[in-house]
Coordinates of C-alpha atoms in Angstrom, one line a residue:
K28 CA 25.3 -3.7 5.3
E29 CA 23.0 -1.5 3.2
S30 CA 20.5 -4.3 2.7
D31 CA 20.2 -4.9 6.5
W32 CA 19.6 -1.1 7.0
N33 CA 16.9 -1.2 4.2
L34 CA 15.1 -4.1 5.8
A35 CA 15.1 -2.4 9.2
L36 CA 13.8 0.8 7.7
E37 CA 11.1 -1.2 5.8
D38 CA 10.0 -2.9 9.1
L39 CA 9.9 0.4 10.9
L40 CA 8.0 2.2 8.1
Q41 CA 5.4 -0.6 7.7
N42 CA 4.7 -0.6 11.4
Y43 CA 4.4 3.2 11.4
L44 CA 2.5 3.6 8.1
V45 CA 0.0 0.7 8.3
P46 CA -2.6 2.5 10.5
T47 CA -2.6 5.5 8.1
L48 CA -2.7 3.3 5.0
N49 CA -5.6 1.4 6.3
Q50 CA -7.4 4.6 7.2
Q51 CA -6.8 6.1 3.7
G52 CA -7.6 3.0 1.7
Y53 CA -7.4 2.8 -2.0
F54 CA -9.7 3.3 -5.0
A55 CA -11.4 0.3 -6.5
F56 CA -13.7 0.2 -9.6
S57 CA -15.3 -2.9 -11.0
S58 CA -18.3 -3.9 -13.0
G59 CA -19.1 -0.2 -13.7
K60 CA -19.3 0.7 -10.0
I61 CA -17.0 2.3 -7.5
Q62 CA -16.2 -0.4 -4.9
K63 CA -13.9 1.6 -2.6
L64 CA -12.8 5.2 -2.3
Q65 CA -9.3 6.4 -1.4
K66 CA -9.5 9.0 1.3
G67 CA -6.0 10.5 1.2
I68 CA -2.5 10.4 -0.3
I69 CA 1.0 9.8 0.9
R70 CA 3.7 12.1 -0.2
T71 CA 7.4 11.2 0.0
N72 CA 10.3 13.6 -0.5
C73 CA 13.9 13.0 -1.3
M74 CA 15.7 14.8 1.6
D75 CA 19.2 13.3 1.3
C76 CA 19.0 9.9 -0.3
L77 CA 16.9 8.7 -3.2
D78 CA 17.5 5.1 -2.1
R79 CA 15.6 5.7 1.2
T80 CA 12.8 7.5 -0.7
N81 CA 12.5 4.5 -3.0
V82 CA 12.4 2.2 0.0
V83 CA 9.5 4.2 1.5
Q84 CA 7.6 4.2 -1.8
S85 CA 8.2 0.4 -2.2
V86 CA 6.9 -0.3 1.3
I87 CA 3.7 1.6 0.6
A88 CA 3.2 0.0 -2.8
K89 CA 3.8 -3.5 -1.5
Y90 CA 1.4 -3.1 1.4
I91 CA -1.4 -1.6 -0.8
L92 CA -0.9 -4.3 -3.5
Q93 CA -1.2 -7.0 -0.8
Q94 CA -4.4 -5.4 0.4
Q95 CA -5.9 -5.2 -3.1
Q96 CA -5.0 -8.8 -3.8
S97 CA -6.6 -9.9 -0.5
D98 CA -9.7 -7.9 -1.2
I99 CA -10.0 -9.3 -4.7
Q100 CA -9.6 -12.9 -3.4
E101 CA -12.2 -12.3 -0.6
N102 CA -14.6 -10.4 -2.9
N103 CA -14.3 -12.8 -5.8
N104 CA -16.3 -15.3 -3.8
E105 CA -19.0 -12.6 -3.5
K106 CA -18.6 -11.7 -7.2
K107 CA -17.9 -8.0 -6.3
Y108 CA -14.7 -7.7 -8.3
R109 CA -13.8 -9.3 -11.6
I110 CA -10.3 -10.3 -12.4

């Protein structure tokens, strides 16, 4: 099944990309101050299948969004970020 293949690819990519994504971080700006700086970018190319390229980009976006939500939740207690 195509969905099984996509799930397997998503698991593989997340395990492979997480160290790089954690190292690069993301940009965060709140209350007139820079809270975090992004230290790099991820580039994806469509070699043979746009669906797989979209899976890769979705995995990256999902992981970073989860990190942002977690940081907002943690830092909201410290009043660093405003929602």
